[in-house]
């Protein structure tokens, strides 16, 4: 009975250990970082795509003004039109030159912004790669640790299967029921007149009854109702 309890306690410990492996916390932290990194990446890629559209637009704006200025220059040089028209064209050329310079400033500013955004994107992609490596390392570590626990668990389960049937169905059912109600401890040794489960000392009347109880009688602690197992150290 106590051997079975020992194995069950060991199984509970193994379950607890597998749930509380330190690598699990690291893993969930890394997964959270990974999710954030993905979100940052989406934002950064969108920002780069947006700024690239801005560059195209700024390019086109500059080109339009350049084309128009080139047409005016050609007409001026060809001397097409009367003096008044030529004067107006010259005036427009001055305006276009100013406009072109403004648009080129805009284009430059957009290109600088694009450079910063592309650098940020590259940095985020590098971080994403680092995080992937870290994650897969942690997953390997977790698989190793979980594998060790599983191996030990299988051994304990096999050993349990060997000894459990020897206790008989009724005792086993009682044990499982009490274990369920008492946080995993269904059977406890009687040590120095104390219940190994609740640690309370048995009354002398209980002790004298236990002393005379048949070997195969299932004893229960009167306080906690756990199955009480007599041992050499029971103090009877
Ligand atoms: Zn007890």
CSV table of C-alpha atoms and ligand atoms in Angstrom, one decimal:
chain,number,residue,atom,x,y,z
A,1,UNK,CA,0.0,0.0,0.0
A,2,UNK,CA,2.7,2.5,1.0
A,3,UNK,CA,4.8,1.5,-2.0
A,4,UNK,CA,1.8,2.4,-4.2
A,5,UNK,CA,1.3,5.7,-2.4
A,6,UNK,CA,5.0,6.4,-3.0
A,7,UNK,CA,4.7,5.8,-6.7
A,8,UNK,CA,1.5,7.9,-6.9
A,9,UNK,CA,3.3,10.7,-5.0
A,10,UNK,CA,6.2,10.4,-7.4
A,11,UNK,CA,3.7,10.7,-10.4
A,12,UNK,CA,2.2,13.8,-8.9
A,13,UNK,CA,5.6,15.3,-8.4
A,14,UNK,CA,6.5,14.5,-12.0
A,15,UNK,CA,3.3,16.1,-13.3
A,16,UNK,CA,4.0,19.1,-11.2
A,17,UNK,CA,7.5,19.3,-12.5
A,18,UNK,CA,6.4,19.1,-16.1
A,19,UNK,CA,3.9,21.9,-15.5
A,20,UNK,CA,6.4,24.1,-13.8
A,21,UNK,CA,9.6,23.6,-15.8
A,22,UNK,CA,11.5,26.9,-15.8
A,23,UNK,CA,11.9,26.6,-19.6
A,24,UNK,CA,8.1,26.9,-19.9
A,25,UNK,CA,8.2,30.4,-18.6
A,26,UNK,CA,11.1,31.3,-20.9
A,27,UNK,CA,9.1,29.8,-23.7
A,28,UNK,CA,6.0,31.8,-23.1
A,29,UNK,CA,8.0,35.0,-22.6
A,30,UNK,CA,9.8,34.3,-25.9
A,31,UNK,CA,6.4,33.6,-27.6
A,32,UNK,CA,5.0,36.9,-26.4
A,33,UNK,CA,8.1,38.7,-27.7
A,34,UNK,CA,7.7,36.8,-31.0
A,35,UNK,CA,4.1,38.0,-31.3
A,36,UNK,CA,5.1,41.6,-30.6
A,37,UNK,CA,7.9,41.3,-33.1
A,38,UNK,CA,5.5,40.0,-35.8
A,39,UNK,CA,3.2,43.0,-35.1
A,40,UNK,CA,6.1,45.4,-35.3
A,41,UNK,CA,7.2,43.8,-38.6
A,42,UNK,CA,3.7,44.2,-40.1
A,43,UNK,CA,3.7,47.9,-39.1
A,44,UNK,CA,7.3,48.5,-40.4
A,45,UNK,CA,6.6,46.7,-43.7
A,46,UNK,CA,3.4,48.9,-44.2
A,47,UNK,CA,5.4,52.0,-43.4
A,48,UNK,CA,8.1,51.1,-45.9
A,49,UNK,CA,5.5,50.3,-48.6
A,50,UNK,CA,3.8,53.7,-47.8
A,51,UNK,CA,7.0,55.7,-48.1
A,52,UNK,CA,7.9,54.0,-51.3
A,53,UNK,CA,4.6,55.1,-52.8
A,54,UNK,CA,5.4,58.6,-51.5
A,55,UNK,CA,8.8,58.4,-53.3
A,56,UNK,CA,7.1,57.4,-56.6
A,57,UNK,CA,4.6,60.2,-56.2
A,58,UNK,CA,7.3,62.8,-55.4
A,59,UNK,CA,9.3,61.5,-58.4
A,60,UNK,CA,6.4,62.0,-60.7
A,61,UNK,CA,5.7,65.5,-59.3
A,62,UNK,CA,9.3,66.5,-60.0
A,63,UNK,CA,9.2,64.9,-63.5
A,64,UNK,CA,6.0,66.8,-64.4
A,65,UNK,CA,7.5,70.1,-63.5
A,66,UNK,CA,10.7,69.3,-65.3
A,67,UNK,CA,8.8,68.3,-68.5
A,68,UNK,CA,6.8,71.4,-68.4
A,69,UNK,CA,9.9,73.6,-67.9
A,70,UNK,CA,11.6,71.8,-70.8
A,71,UNK,CA,8.7,72.4,-73.1
A,72,UNK,CA,8.6,76.1,-72.2
A,73,UNK,CA,12.4,76.4,-72.6
A,74,UNK,CA,12.1,74.8,-76.1
A,75,UNK,CA,9.4,77.2,-77.1
A,76,UNK,CA,11.3,80.2,-75.7
A,77,UNK,CA,14.4,79.2,-77.5
A,78,UNK,CA,12.4,78.7,-80.7
A,79,UNK,CA,11.0,82.2,-80.2
A,80,UNK,CA,7.4,81.0,-80.7
A,81,UNK,CA,4.7,83.6,-79.8
A,82,UNK,CA,4.7,87.4,-79.4
A,83,UNK,CA,6.7,89.4,-76.9
A,84,UNK,CA,3.9,89.3,-74.3
A,85,UNK,CA,3.5,85.5,-74.6
A,86,UNK,CA,7.3,85.0,-74.3
A,87,UNK,CA,7.4,87.2,-71.2
A,88,UNK,CA,4.6,85.2,-69.7
A,89,UNK,CA,6.4,82.0,-70.5
A,90,UNK,CA,9.6,83.3,-68.9
A,91,UNK,CA,7.6,84.2,-65.9
A,92,UNK,CA,6.2,80.7,-65.7
A,93,UNK,CA,9.6,79.2,-66.1
A,94,UNK,CA,10.8,81.1,-63.0
A,95,UNK,CA,7.8,79.8,-61.1
A,96,UNK,CA,8.4,76.3,-62.3
A,97,UNK,CA,12.1,76.5,-61.2
A,98,UNK,CA,11.0,77.4,-57.7
A,99,UNK,CA,8.3,74.7,-57.7
A,100,UNK,CA,10.8,72.1,-58.9
A,101,UNK,CA,13.2,73.1,-56.1
A,102,UNK,CA,10.5,72.8,-53.5
A,103,UNK,CA,9.4,69.4,-54.9
A,104,UNK,CA,13.0,68.2,-54.9
A,105,UNK,CA,13.3,69.1,-51.2
A,106,UNK,CA,10.1,67.1,-50.6
A,107,UNK,CA,11.5,64.2,-52.5
A,108,UNK,CA,14.8,64.4,-50.5
A,109,UNK,CA,12.9,64.5,-47.3
A,110,UNK,CA,10.8,61.4,-48.3
A,111,UNK,CA,13.9,59.5,-49.4
A,112,UNK,CA,15.6,60.2,-46.0
A,113,UNK,CA,12.5,59.0,-44.2
A,114,UNK,CA,12.5,55.9,-46.4
A,115,UNK,CA,16.1,55.2,-45.5
A,116,UNK,CA,15.3,55.4,-41.8
A,117,UNK,CA,12.3,53.2,-42.2
A,118,UNK,CA,14.1,50.6,-44.3
A,119,UNK,CA,16.9,50.5,-41.6
A,120,UNK,CA,14.3,49.9,-39.0
A,121,UNK,CA,12.7,47.1,-41.0
A,122,UNK,CA,16.1,45.5,-41.5
A,123,UNK,CA,16.7,45.7,-37.7
A,124,UNK,CA,13.3,44.2,-37.0
A,125,UNK,CA,13.9,41.3,-39.4
A,126,UNK,CA,17.2,40.6,-37.7
A,127,UNK,CA,15.4,40.6,-34.3
A,128,UNK,CA,12.8,38.3,-35.8
A,129,UNK,CA,15.5,35.8,-36.9
A,130,UNK,CA,17.2,36.0,-33.5
A,131,UNK,CA,13.9,35.3,-31.8
A,132,UNK,CA,13.2,32.3,-34.1
A,133,UNK,CA,16.5,30.8,-33.1
A,134,UNK,CA,15.9,31.5,-29.4
A,135,UNK,CA,12.4,30.0,-29.7
A,136,UNK,CA,13.5,26.8,-31.4
A,137,UNK,CA,16.4,26.5,-28.9
A,138,UNK,CA,13.9,26.8,-26.0
A,139,UNK,CA,11.5,24.3,-27.7
A,140,UNK,CA,14.3,21.8,-28.0
A,141,UNK,CA,15.2,22.3,-24.4
A,142,UNK,CA,11.6,21.8,-23.3
A,143,UNK,CA,11.3,18.7,-25.4
A,144,UNK,CA,14.4,17.3,-23.8
A,145,UNK,CA,13.2,18.1,-20.3
A,146,UNK,CA,9.7,16.8,-21.0
A,147,UNK,CA,11.1,13.7,-22.5
A,148,UNK,CA,13.2,12.9,-19.4
A,149,UNK,CA,10.0,13.3,-17.3
A,150,UNK,CA,8.0,11.1,-19.6
A,151,UNK,CA,10.7,8.4,-19.4
A,152,UNK,CA,10.6,8.4,-15.7
A,153,UNK,CA,6.8,8.6,-15.7
A,154,UNK,CA,6.6,5.5,-17.9
A,155,UNK,CA,8.8,3.6,-15.5
A,156,UNK,CA,6.8,4.6,-12.5
A,157,UNK,CA,3.5,3.7,-14.3
A,158,UNK,CA,4.9,0.3,-15.2
A,159,UNK,CA,6.0,-0.3,-11.6
A,160,UNK,CA,2.6,0.8,-10.4
A,161,UNK,CA,0.8,-1.6,-12.8
A,162,UNK,CA,3.0,-4.4,-11.2
A,163,UNK,CA,2.0,-3.8,-7.6
A,164,UNK,CA,-1.5,-2.3,-7.8
A,165,UNK,CA,-3.4,-5.5,-8.6
A,166,UNK,CA,-1.9,-7.2,-5.6
A,167,UNK,CA,-3.9,-4.9,-3.3
A,168,UNK,CA,-7.2,-6.1,-4.4
A,169,UNK,CA,-10.0,-4.2,-6.1
A,170,UNK,CA,-11.8,-3.0,-2.9
A,171,UNK,CA,-8.8,-1.6,-1.2
A,172,UNK,CA,-7.6,-0.1,-4.4
A,173,UNK,CA,-11.0,1.7,-4.9
A,174,UNK,CA,-11.0,2.9,-1.3
A,175,UNK,CA,-7.4,4.1,-1.6
A,176,UNK,CA,-8.3,6.0,-4.9
A,177,UNK,CA,-11.3,7.6,-3.2
A,178,UNK,CA,-9.4,8.8,-0.1
A,179,UNK,CA,-6.5,9.9,-2.3
A,180,UNK,CA,-8.9,12.0,-4.4
A,181,UNK,CA,-10.3,13.7,-1.2
A,182,UNK,CA,-7.0,14.3,0.4
A,183,UNK,CA,-4.8,16.0,-2.1
A,184,UNK,CA,-3.2,12.9,-3.4
A,185,UNK,CA,-2.3,11.2,-0.1
A,186,UNK,CA,-4.7,8.3,0.4
A,187,UNK,CA,-2.5,6.1,2.6
A,188,UNK,CA,-0.1,7.0,5.4
A,189,UNK,CA,2.1,5.0,7.7
A,190,UNK,CA,1.5,4.9,11.4
A,191,UNK,CA,4.8,6.2,12.9
A,192,UNK,CA,5.4,6.6,16.6
A,193,UNK,CA,1.7,6.6,17.2
A,194,UNK,CA,1.1,9.4,14.8
A,195,UNK,CA,-0.8,9.4,11.5
A,196,UNK,CA,1.7,10.1,8.8
A,197,UNK,CA,-1.0,11.9,6.9
A,198,UNK,CA,-2.4,14.5,9.3
A,199,UNK,CA,0.4,14.1,11.9
A,200,UNK,CA,-2.0,13.8,14.8
A,201,UNK,CA,-1.3,11.4,17.6
A,202,UNK,CA,-3.8,8.6,17.9
A,203,UNK,CA,-5.7,8.1,21.1
A,204,UNK,CA,-4.8,5.2,23.4
A,205,UNK,CA,-8.1,3.6,22.7
A,206,UNK,CA,-7.5,3.7,19.0
A,207,UNK,CA,-4.0,2.4,19.5
A,208,UNK,CA,-5.2,-0.5,21.5
A,209,UNK,CA,-7.8,-1.4,19.0
A,210,UNK,CA,-5.2,-1.3,16.2
A,211,UNK,CA,-2.9,-3.5,18.3
A,212,UNK,CA,-5.5,-6.2,18.3
A,213,UNK,CA,-6.8,-5.7,14.8
A,214,UNK,CA,-6.3,-8.6,12.4
A,215,UNK,CA,-3.3,-8.2,10.0
A,216,UNK,CA,-5.5,-7.9,6.9
A,217,UNK,CA,-8.0,-5.3,8.4
A,218,UNK,CA,-7.9,-2.0,6.6
A,219,UNK,CA,-7.3,0.7,9.3
A,220,UNK,CA,-8.3,4.3,8.9
A,221,UNK,CA,-7.1,7.4,10.8
A,222,UNK,CA,-10.0,8.6,12.9
A,223,UNK,CA,-9.0,12.2,12.3
A,224,UNK,CA,-8.3,12.5,8.6
A,225,UNK,CA,-9.8,9.1,7.5
A,226,UNK,CA,-6.7,8.2,5.5
A,227,UNK,CA,-5.8,4.5,5.2
A,228,UNK,CA,-3.4,3.9,8.1
A,229,UNK,CA,-0.6,1.4,7.5
A,230,UNK,CA,1.1,-0.4,10.4
A,231,UNK,CA,4.9,-0.4,10.2
A,232,UNK,CA,7.8,-1.5,12.4
A,233,UNK,CA,8.0,2.1,13.6
A,234,UNK,CA,4.4,2.4,14.6
A,235,UNK,CA,5.1,2.3,18.3
A,236,UNK,CA,2.4,-0.2,19.0
B,1,LIG,ZN1,-4.6,11.1,9.9
